[in-house]
Amino acid sequence: MPMILFLSSHERPRSRAILFAAAALAAMSVSGGGAHGEDAVRQVLPGAQPAAAPQQLTRQKAPDQSEIERFCSNIADAARDRRYALQAEELKQLQVGIDERMKALDARKAEYETWLKRREVFLARAEDGVVKIYAGMKPDAAAERLAIVNADLAAAILMKLDSRKAGVILNEMDQKAAATLTGIMASAARRVDPS
Protein backbone atom coordinates (compact mmCIF):
# COMPACT_ATOMS: atom_id res chain seq x y z
CA MET A 1 0.00 0.00 0.00
CA PRO A 2 1.60 3.35 -1.01
CA MET A 3 2.25 5.78 1.76
CA ILE A 4 0.79 9.28 1.32
CA LEU A 5 2.86 12.07 2.82
CA PHE A 6 1.70 15.56 3.56
CA LEU A 7 4.73 17.79 3.20
CA SER A 8 5.04 21.52 3.63
CA SER A 9 5.86 23.78 0.70
CA HIS A 10 9.50 23.89 1.87
CA GLU A 11 9.88 20.09 1.85
CA ARG A 12 8.10 19.31 -1.44
CA PRO A 13 10.92 20.28 -3.88
CA ARG A 14 13.46 18.16 -2.00
CA SER A 15 11.23 15.11 -1.84
CA ARG A 16 10.34 15.50 -5.53
CA ALA A 17 14.03 15.63 -6.45
CA ILE A 18 14.74 12.47 -4.46
CA LEU A 19 11.84 10.60 -6.03
CA PHE A 20 12.84 11.82 -9.52
CA ALA A 21 16.42 10.61 -9.02
CA ALA A 22 15.16 7.23 -7.80
CA ALA A 23 12.86 6.91 -10.81
CA ALA A 24 15.66 7.86 -13.21
CA LEU A 25 17.96 5.23 -11.73
CA ALA A 26 15.23 2.62 -11.95
CA ALA A 27 14.56 3.50 -15.61
CA MET A 28 18.24 3.22 -16.47
CA SER A 29 18.50 -0.22 -14.91
CA VAL A 30 15.40 -1.45 -16.77
CA SER A 31 16.46 -0.14 -20.19
CA GLY A 32 19.91 -1.67 -20.04
CA GLY A 33 21.63 1.67 -20.22
CA GLY A 34 22.84 2.54 -23.77
CA ALA A 35 25.80 1.32 -25.83
CA HIS A 36 28.50 -1.02 -24.53
CA GLY A 37 32.15 -0.82 -25.51
CA GLU A 38 31.95 -3.14 -28.53
CA ASP A 39 28.54 -1.88 -29.73
CA ALA A 40 29.58 1.79 -29.91
CA VAL A 41 30.41 3.26 -33.32
CA ARG A 42 33.71 5.08 -33.36
CA GLN A 43 34.83 7.47 -36.02
CA VAL A 44 38.53 7.78 -36.57
CA LEU A 45 39.87 10.66 -38.63
CA PRO A 46 42.63 9.93 -41.13
CA GLY A 47 46.08 10.43 -39.62
CA ALA A 48 44.73 10.52 -36.07
CA GLN A 49 45.72 8.13 -33.35
CA PRO A 50 43.18 5.48 -32.57
CA ALA A 51 40.99 6.34 -29.61
CA ALA A 52 41.70 4.69 -26.33
CA ALA A 53 39.22 2.08 -25.23
CA PRO A 54 36.46 3.74 -23.24
CA GLN A 55 36.33 2.86 -19.60
CA GLN A 56 33.55 0.68 -18.52
CA LEU A 57 31.17 2.48 -16.18
CA THR A 58 30.04 0.60 -13.18
CA ARG A 59 26.34 0.77 -12.64
CA GLN A 60 24.82 1.27 -9.26
CA LYS A 61 21.90 -0.83 -8.36
CA ALA A 62 18.72 1.24 -8.53
CA PRO A 63 16.77 1.38 -5.30
CA ASP A 64 13.73 -0.79 -5.38
CA GLN A 65 10.26 0.29 -4.27
CA SER A 66 10.71 -0.99 -0.72
CA GLU A 67 13.82 1.16 -0.22
CA ILE A 68 11.94 4.24 -1.41
CA GLU A 69 9.03 3.48 0.89
CA ARG A 70 11.42 2.90 3.78
CA PHE A 71 13.17 6.23 3.10
CA CYS A 72 9.85 8.07 2.93
CA SER A 73 8.61 6.48 6.13
CA ASN A 74 11.89 7.35 7.87
CA ILE A 75 11.64 11.05 7.04
CA ALA A 76 7.87 11.34 7.58
CA ASP A 77 8.17 12.03 11.32
CA ALA A 78 10.95 14.57 10.83
CA ALA A 79 8.95 16.33 8.09
CA ARG A 80 5.85 16.44 10.28
CA ASP A 81 7.86 17.77 13.23
CA ARG A 82 9.43 20.46 11.05
CA ARG A 83 6.03 21.48 9.69
CA TYR A 84 4.65 21.74 13.23
CA ALA A 85 7.67 23.79 14.33
CA LEU A 86 7.17 26.21 11.41
CA GLN A 87 3.48 26.55 12.22
CA ALA A 88 4.23 27.15 15.91
CA GLU A 89 6.75 29.87 15.01
CA GLU A 90 4.22 31.54 12.72
CA LEU A 91 1.60 31.44 15.49
CA LYS A 92 4.07 33.04 17.92
CA GLN A 93 4.73 35.87 15.47
CA LEU A 94 1.00 36.43 15.00
CA GLN A 95 0.50 36.46 18.77
CA VAL A 96 3.21 39.12 19.16
CA GLY A 97 1.45 41.27 16.54
CA ILE A 98 -1.90 40.89 18.29
CA ASP A 99 -0.35 41.78 21.65
CA GLU A 100 1.15 44.96 20.19
CA ARG A 101 -2.20 45.98 18.71
CA MET A 102 -3.95 45.32 22.02
CA LYS A 103 -1.46 47.56 23.83
CA ALA A 104 -2.06 50.34 21.27
CA LEU A 105 -5.83 49.97 21.69
CA ASP A 106 -5.53 50.09 25.49
CA ALA A 107 -3.45 53.27 25.24
CA ARG A 108 -6.05 54.88 22.95
CA LYS A 109 -8.85 53.86 25.30
CA ALA A 110 -7.06 55.40 28.29
CA GLU A 111 -6.43 58.58 26.30
CA TYR A 112 -10.09 58.81 25.30
CA GLU A 113 -11.29 58.24 28.86
CA THR A 114 -8.96 61.00 30.11
CA TRP A 115 -10.28 63.37 27.45
CA LEU A 116 -13.89 62.52 28.36
CA LYS A 117 -13.28 63.15 32.08
CA ARG A 118 -11.69 66.52 31.30
CA ARG A 119 -14.71 67.48 29.23
CA GLU A 120 -17.15 66.48 31.99
CA VAL A 121 -15.18 68.42 34.61
CA PHE A 122 -15.09 71.42 32.31
CA LEU A 123 -18.86 71.46 31.83
CA ALA A 124 -19.50 70.90 35.54
CA ARG A 125 -17.48 73.99 36.48
CA ALA A 126 -20.18 76.35 35.37
CA GLU A 127 -22.78 76.15 38.10
CA ASP A 128 -26.31 77.13 37.28
CA GLY A 129 -26.23 79.96 39.81
CA VAL A 130 -23.16 81.55 38.23
CA VAL A 131 -24.72 81.19 34.81
CA LYS A 132 -27.87 82.96 36.00
CA ILE A 133 -25.76 85.82 37.37
CA TYR A 134 -24.00 86.36 34.04
CA ALA A 135 -27.28 85.96 32.17
CA GLY A 136 -28.73 88.88 34.11
CA MET A 137 -25.73 91.19 33.56
CA LYS A 138 -25.40 93.74 30.78
CA PRO A 139 -23.39 92.30 27.87
CA ASP A 140 -20.52 94.81 28.11
CA ALA A 141 -20.13 94.24 31.89
CA ALA A 142 -20.33 90.44 31.47
CA ALA A 143 -17.72 90.60 28.70
CA GLU A 144 -15.40 92.64 30.91
CA ARG A 145 -15.73 90.20 33.83
CA LEU A 146 -15.42 87.02 31.69
CA ALA A 147 -12.23 88.40 30.10
CA ILE A 148 -10.43 88.29 33.47
CA VAL A 149 -11.89 84.97 34.66
CA ASN A 150 -10.14 81.66 33.92
CA ALA A 151 -10.62 80.92 30.19
CA ASP A 152 -12.03 77.42 30.79
CA LEU A 153 -14.56 78.70 33.31
CA ALA A 154 -15.56 81.62 31.08
CA ALA A 155 -16.08 79.28 28.13
CA ALA A 156 -18.18 76.91 30.27
CA ILE A 157 -20.38 79.81 31.42
CA LEU A 158 -20.85 81.06 27.86
CA MET A 159 -21.81 77.54 26.71
CA LYS A 160 -24.57 77.35 29.32
CA LEU A 161 -25.94 80.80 28.45
CA ASP A 162 -28.56 81.35 25.79
CA SER A 163 -26.75 81.40 22.42
CA ARG A 164 -28.06 84.87 21.58
CA LYS A 165 -26.88 86.30 24.94
CA ALA A 166 -23.48 84.53 24.61
CA GLY A 167 -23.05 85.98 21.11
CA VAL A 168 -23.68 89.52 22.35
CA ILE A 169 -21.18 89.05 25.22
CA LEU A 170 -18.51 87.68 22.82
CA ASN A 171 -19.14 90.66 20.54
CA GLU A 172 -18.34 93.03 23.42
CA MET A 173 -15.07 91.24 24.29
CA ASP A 174 -11.55 91.87 23.09
CA GLN A 175 -10.88 89.97 19.83
CA LYS A 176 -8.06 87.87 21.27
CA ALA A 177 -10.04 86.84 24.38
CA ALA A 178 -13.14 86.10 22.27
CA ALA A 179 -11.09 83.93 19.88
CA THR A 180 -9.58 81.97 22.79
CA LEU A 181 -12.99 81.36 24.38
CA THR A 182 -14.52 80.38 21.04
CA GLY A 183 -11.73 77.81 20.46
CA ILE A 184 -12.27 76.30 23.89
CA MET A 185 -16.05 76.12 23.40
CA ALA A 186 -15.67 74.52 19.96
CA SER A 187 -13.34 71.81 21.23
CA ALA A 188 -15.56 71.11 24.26
CA ALA A 189 -18.71 70.87 22.15
CA ARG A 190 -17.15 68.29 19.84
CA ARG A 191 -18.57 64.82 20.46
CA VAL A 192 -15.68 63.00 18.77
CA ASP A 193 -12.21 62.40 20.19
CA PRO A 194 -10.05 65.40 19.08
CA SER A 195 -7.01 63.27 18.30
mmCIF file of C-alpha atoms in Angstrom:
data_model
loop_
_atom_site.group_PDB
_atom_site.id
_atom_site.type_symbol
_atom_site.label_atom_id
_atom_site.label_comp_id
_atom_site.label_asym_id
_atom_site.label_seq_id
_atom_site.Cartn_x
_atom_site.Cartn_y
_atom_site.Cartn_z
ATOM 1 C CA MET A 1 0.000 0.000 0.000
ATOM 2 C CA PRO A 2 1.601 3.347 -1.010
ATOM 3 C CA MET A 3 2.245 5.784 1.765
ATOM 4 C CA ILE A 4 0.790 9.279 1.324
ATOM 5 C CA LEU A 5 2.859 12.067 2.820
ATOM 6 C CA PHE A 6 1.696 15.564 3.564
ATOM 7 C CA LEU A 7 4.726 17.788 3.203
ATOM 8 C CA SER A 8 5.036 21.522 3.632
ATOM 9 C CA SER A 9 5.859 23.778 0.697
ATOM 10 C CA HIS A 10 9.500 23.891 1.873
ATOM 11 C CA GLU A 11 9.879 20.092 1.851
ATOM 12 C CA ARG A 12 8.101 19.307 -1.439
ATOM 13 C CA PRO A 13 10.916 20.277 -3.878
ATOM 14 C CA ARG A 14 13.458 18.158 -2.005
ATOM 15 C CA SER A 15 11.227 15.108 -1.838
ATOM 16 C CA ARG A 16 10.338 15.499 -5.534
ATOM 17 C CA ALA A 17 14.032 15.633 -6.450
ATOM 18 C CA ILE A 18 14.740 12.470 -4.461
ATOM 19 C CA LEU A 19 11.839 10.603 -6.032
ATOM 20 C CA PHE A 20 12.836 11.821 -9.517
ATOM 21 C CA ALA A 21 16.420 10.611 -9.023
ATOM 22 C CA ALA A 22 15.164 7.233 -7.799
ATOM 23 C CA ALA A 23 12.859 6.909 -10.811
ATOM 24 C CA ALA A 24 15.660 7.855 -13.209
ATOM 25 C CA LEU A 25 17.960 5.234 -11.730
ATOM 26 C CA ALA A 26 15.226 2.622 -11.953
ATOM 27 C CA ALA A 27 14.563 3.497 -15.609
ATOM 28 C CA MET A 28 18.242 3.223 -16.469
ATOM 29 C CA SER A 29 18.502 -0.215 -14.909
ATOM 30 C CA VAL A 30 15.398 -1.450 -16.766
ATOM 31 C CA SER A 31 16.462 -0.143 -20.193
ATOM 32 C CA GLY A 32 19.914 -1.666 -20.035
ATOM 33 C CA GLY A 33 21.625 1.672 -20.216
ATOM 34 C CA GLY A 34 22.840 2.541 -23.770
ATOM 35 C CA ALA A 35 25.803 1.317 -25.831
ATOM 36 C CA HIS A 36 28.503 -1.016 -24.535
ATOM 37 C CA GLY A 37 32.147 -0.821 -25.506
ATOM 38 C CA GLU A 38 31.948 -3.141 -28.532
ATOM 39 C CA ASP A 39 28.541 -1.881 -29.733
ATOM 40 C CA ALA A 40 29.576 1.786 -29.915
ATOM 41 C CA VAL A 41 30.411 3.256 -33.321
ATOM 42 C CA ARG A 42 33.710 5.078 -33.356
ATOM 43 C CA GLN A 43 34.835 7.465 -36.016
ATOM 44 C CA VAL A 44 38.526 7.785 -36.569
ATOM 45 C CA LEU A 45 39.870 10.661 -38.626
ATOM 46 C CA PRO A 46 42.631 9.927 -41.129
ATOM 47 C CA GLY A 47 46.076 10.431 -39.617
ATOM 48 C CA ALA A 48 44.734 10.516 -36.069
ATOM 49 C CA GLN A 49 45.716 8.125 -33.350
ATOM 50 C CA PRO A 50 43.180 5.475 -32.569
ATOM 51 C CA ALA A 51 40.992 6.343 -29.606
ATOM 52 C CA ALA A 52 41.698 4.691 -26.328
ATOM 53 C CA ALA A 53 39.221 2.083 -25.227
ATOM 54 C CA PRO A 54 36.456 3.738 -23.245
ATOM 55 C CA GLN A 55 36.330 2.860 -19.596
ATOM 56 C CA GLN A 56 33.548 0.681 -18.516
ATOM 57 C CA LEU A 57 31.175 2.478 -16.183
ATOM 58 C CA THR A 58 30.040 0.597 -13.184
ATOM 59 C CA ARG A 59 26.338 0.770 -12.638
ATOM 60 C CA GLN A 60 24.818 1.270 -9.257
ATOM 61 C CA LYS A 61 21.904 -0.832 -8.359
ATOM 62 C CA ALA A 62 18.719 1.235 -8.534
ATOM 63 C CA PRO A 63 16.767 1.378 -5.305
ATOM 64 C CA ASP A 64 13.726 -0.786 -5.381
ATOM 65 C CA GLN A 65 10.265 0.292 -4.270
ATOM 66 C CA SER A 66 10.708 -0.994 -0.716
ATOM 67 C CA GLU A 67 13.822 1.158 -0.217
ATOM 68 C CA ILE A 68 11.944 4.242 -1.409
ATOM 69 C CA GLU A 69 9.034 3.481 0.891
ATOM 70 C CA ARG A 70 11.422 2.904 3.778
ATOM 71 C CA PHE A 71 13.169 6.231 3.097
ATOM 72 C CA CYS A 72 9.852 8.075 2.928
ATOM 73 C CA SER A 73 8.611 6.485 6.130
ATOM 74 C CA ASN A 74 11.890 7.348 7.873
ATOM 75 C CA ILE A 75 11.636 11.052 7.043
ATOM 76 C CA ALA A 76 7.868 11.345 7.582
ATOM 77 C CA ASP A 77 8.167 12.026 11.323
ATOM 78 C CA ALA A 78 10.954 14.570 10.826
ATOM 79 C CA ALA A 79 8.954 16.329 8.090
ATOM 80 C CA ARG A 80 5.853 16.442 10.276
ATOM 81 C CA ASP A 81 7.863 17.772 13.227
ATOM 82 C CA ARG A 82 9.433 20.458 11.049
ATOM 83 C CA ARG A 83 6.033 21.483 9.694
ATOM 84 C CA TYR A 84 4.648 21.740 13.234
ATOM 85 C CA ALA A 85 7.671 23.795 14.328
ATOM 86 C CA LEU A 86 7.169 26.212 11.411
ATOM 87 C CA GLN A 87 3.476 26.550 12.220
ATOM 88 C CA ALA A 88 4.233 27.149 15.910
ATOM 89 C CA GLU A 89 6.751 29.867 15.008
ATOM 90 C CA GLU A 90 4.220 31.543 12.719
ATOM 91 C CA LEU A 91 1.605 31.444 15.494
ATOM 92 C CA LYS A 92 4.072 33.036 17.919
ATOM 93 C CA GLN A 93 4.731 35.874 15.468
ATOM 94 C CA LEU A 94 0.999 36.427 14.996
ATOM 95 C CA GLN A 95 0.500 36.465 18.775
ATOM 96 C CA VAL A 96 3.209 39.124 19.161
ATOM 97 C CA GLY A 97 1.451 41.272 16.539
ATOM 98 C CA ILE A 98 -1.903 40.885 18.286
ATOM 99 C CA ASP A 99 -0.352 41.779 21.653
ATOM 100 C CA GLU A 100 1.148 44.963 20.191
ATOM 101 C CA ARG A 101 -2.196 45.985 18.715
ATOM 102 C CA MET A 102 -3.953 45.319 22.017
ATOM 103 C CA LYS A 103 -1.461 47.565 23.826
ATOM 104 C CA ALA A 104 -2.061 50.338 21.270
ATOM 105 C CA LEU A 105 -5.831 49.968 21.690
ATOM 106 C CA ASP A 106 -5.532 50.093 25.487
ATOM 107 C CA ALA A 107 -3.448 53.270 25.237
ATOM 108 C CA ARG A 108 -6.054 54.878 22.945
ATOM 109 C CA LYS A 109 -8.850 53.859 25.304
ATOM 110 C CA ALA A 110 -7.062 55.401 28.289
ATOM 111 C CA GLU A 111 -6.434 58.581 26.296
ATOM 112 C CA TYR A 112 -10.087 58.807 25.296
ATOM 113 C CA GLU A 113 -11.290 58.237 28.863
ATOM 114 C CA THR A 114 -8.963 61.000 30.114
ATOM 115 C CA TRP A 115 -10.284 63.374 27.450
ATOM 116 C CA LEU A 116 -13.895 62.522 28.363
ATOM 117 C CA LYS A 117 -13.279 63.146 32.082
ATOM 118 C CA ARG A 118 -11.686 66.524 31.303
ATOM 119 C CA ARG A 119 -14.713 67.485 29.230
ATOM 120 C CA GLU A 120 -17.148 66.485 31.993
ATOM 121 C CA VAL A 121 -15.178 68.419 34.614
ATOM 122 C CA PHE A 122 -15.087 71.418 32.305
ATOM 123 C CA LEU A 123 -18.857 71.457 31.829
ATOM 124 C CA ALA A 124 -19.504 70.905 35.544
ATOM 125 C CA ARG A 125 -17.484 73.990 36.475
ATOM 126 C CA ALA A 126 -20.183 76.353 35.368
ATOM 127 C CA GLU A 127 -22.777 76.148 38.100
ATOM 128 C CA ASP A 128 -26.311 77.127 37.284
ATOM 129 C CA GLY A 129 -26.226 79.962 39.814
ATOM 130 C CA VAL A 130 -23.164 81.547 38.233
ATOM 131 C CA VAL A 131 -24.722 81.186 34.809
ATOM 132 C CA LYS A 132 -27.866 82.963 36.004
ATOM 133 C CA ILE A 133 -25.762 85.816 37.367
ATOM 134 C CA TYR A 134 -24.001 86.359 34.045
ATOM 135 C CA ALA A 135 -27.282 85.964 32.174
ATOM 136 C CA GLY A 136 -28.732 88.881 34.114
ATOM 137 C CA MET A 137 -25.729 91.193 33.556
ATOM 138 C CA LYS A 138 -25.401 93.741 30.781
ATOM 139 C CA PRO A 139 -23.386 92.302 27.868
ATOM 140 C CA ASP A 140 -20.525 94.809 28.109
ATOM 141 C CA ALA A 141 -20.134 94.236 31.889
ATOM 142 C CA ALA A 142 -20.327 90.442 31.470
ATOM 143 C CA ALA A 143 -17.720 90.597 28.701
ATOM 144 C CA GLU A 144 -15.400 92.643 30.905
ATOM 145 C CA ARG A 145 -15.733 90.197 33.831
ATOM 146 C CA LEU A 146 -15.418 87.024 31.686
ATOM 147 C CA ALA A 147 -12.232 88.404 30.103
ATOM 148 C CA ILE A 148 -10.429 88.294 33.470
ATOM 149 C CA VAL A 149 -11.894 84.965 34.660
ATOM 150 C CA ASN A 150 -10.142 81.655 33.919
ATOM 151 C CA ALA A 151 -10.624 80.925 30.194
ATOM 152 C CA ASP A 152 -12.028 77.418 30.794
ATOM 153 C CA LEU A 153 -14.563 78.697 33.305
ATOM 154 C CA ALA A 154 -15.561 81.625 31.077
ATOM 155 C CA ALA A 155 -16.080 79.280 28.125
ATOM 156 C CA ALA A 156 -18.176 76.908 30.270
ATOM 157 C CA ILE A 157 -20.376 79.811 31.424
ATOM 158 C CA LEU A 158 -20.850 81.056 27.859
ATOM 159 C CA MET A 159 -21.812 77.545 26.712
ATOM 160 C CA LYS A 160 -24.570 77.351 29.322
ATOM 161 C CA LEU A 161 -25.941 80.800 28.447
ATOM 162 C CA ASP A 162 -28.559 81.347 25.789
ATOM 163 C CA SER A 163 -26.745 81.402 22.423
ATOM 164 C CA ARG A 164 -28.063 84.873 21.581
ATOM 165 C CA LYS A 165 -26.884 86.298 24.937
ATOM 166 C CA ALA A 166 -23.485 84.532 24.609
ATOM 167 C CA GLY A 167 -23.052 85.980 21.113
ATOM 168 C CA VAL A 168 -23.679 89.524 22.348
ATOM 169 C CA ILE A 169 -21.179 89.052 25.220
ATOM 170 C CA LEU A 170 -18.514 87.683 22.824
ATOM 171 C CA ASN A 171 -19.139 90.663 20.541
ATOM 172 C CA GLU A 172 -18.339 93.031 23.420
ATOM 173 C CA MET A 173 -15.072 91.241 24.293
ATOM 174 C CA ASP A 174 -11.548 91.872 23.086
ATOM 175 C CA GLN A 175 -10.882 89.965 19.831
ATOM 176 C CA LYS A 176 -8.062 87.869 21.274
ATOM 177 C CA ALA A 177 -10.036 86.836 24.378
ATOM 178 C CA ALA A 178 -13.137 86.098 22.271
ATOM 179 C CA ALA A 179 -11.090 83.932 19.883
ATOM 180 C CA THR A 180 -9.584 81.972 22.795
ATOM 181 C CA LEU A 181 -12.991 81.356 24.381
ATOM 182 C CA THR A 182 -14.524 80.376 21.043
ATOM 183 C CA GLY A 183 -11.729 77.815 20.458
ATOM 184 C CA ILE A 184 -12.269 76.298 23.894
ATOM 185 C CA MET A 185 -16.052 76.119 23.399
ATOM 186 C CA ALA A 186 -15.671 74.523 19.959
ATOM 187 C CA SER A 187 -13.337 71.805 21.228
ATOM 188 C CA ALA A 188 -15.564 71.113 24.256
ATOM 189 C CA ALA A 189 -18.709 70.872 22.146
ATOM 190 C CA ARG A 190 -17.145 68.295 19.842
ATOM 191 C CA ARG A 191 -18.566 64.821 20.455
ATOM 192 C CA VAL A 192 -15.685 63.001 18.773
ATOM 193 C CA ASP A 193 -12.208 62.403 20.193
ATOM 194 C CA PRO A 194 -10.054 65.403 19.075
ATOM 195 C CA SER A 195 -7.005 63.271 18.304
#
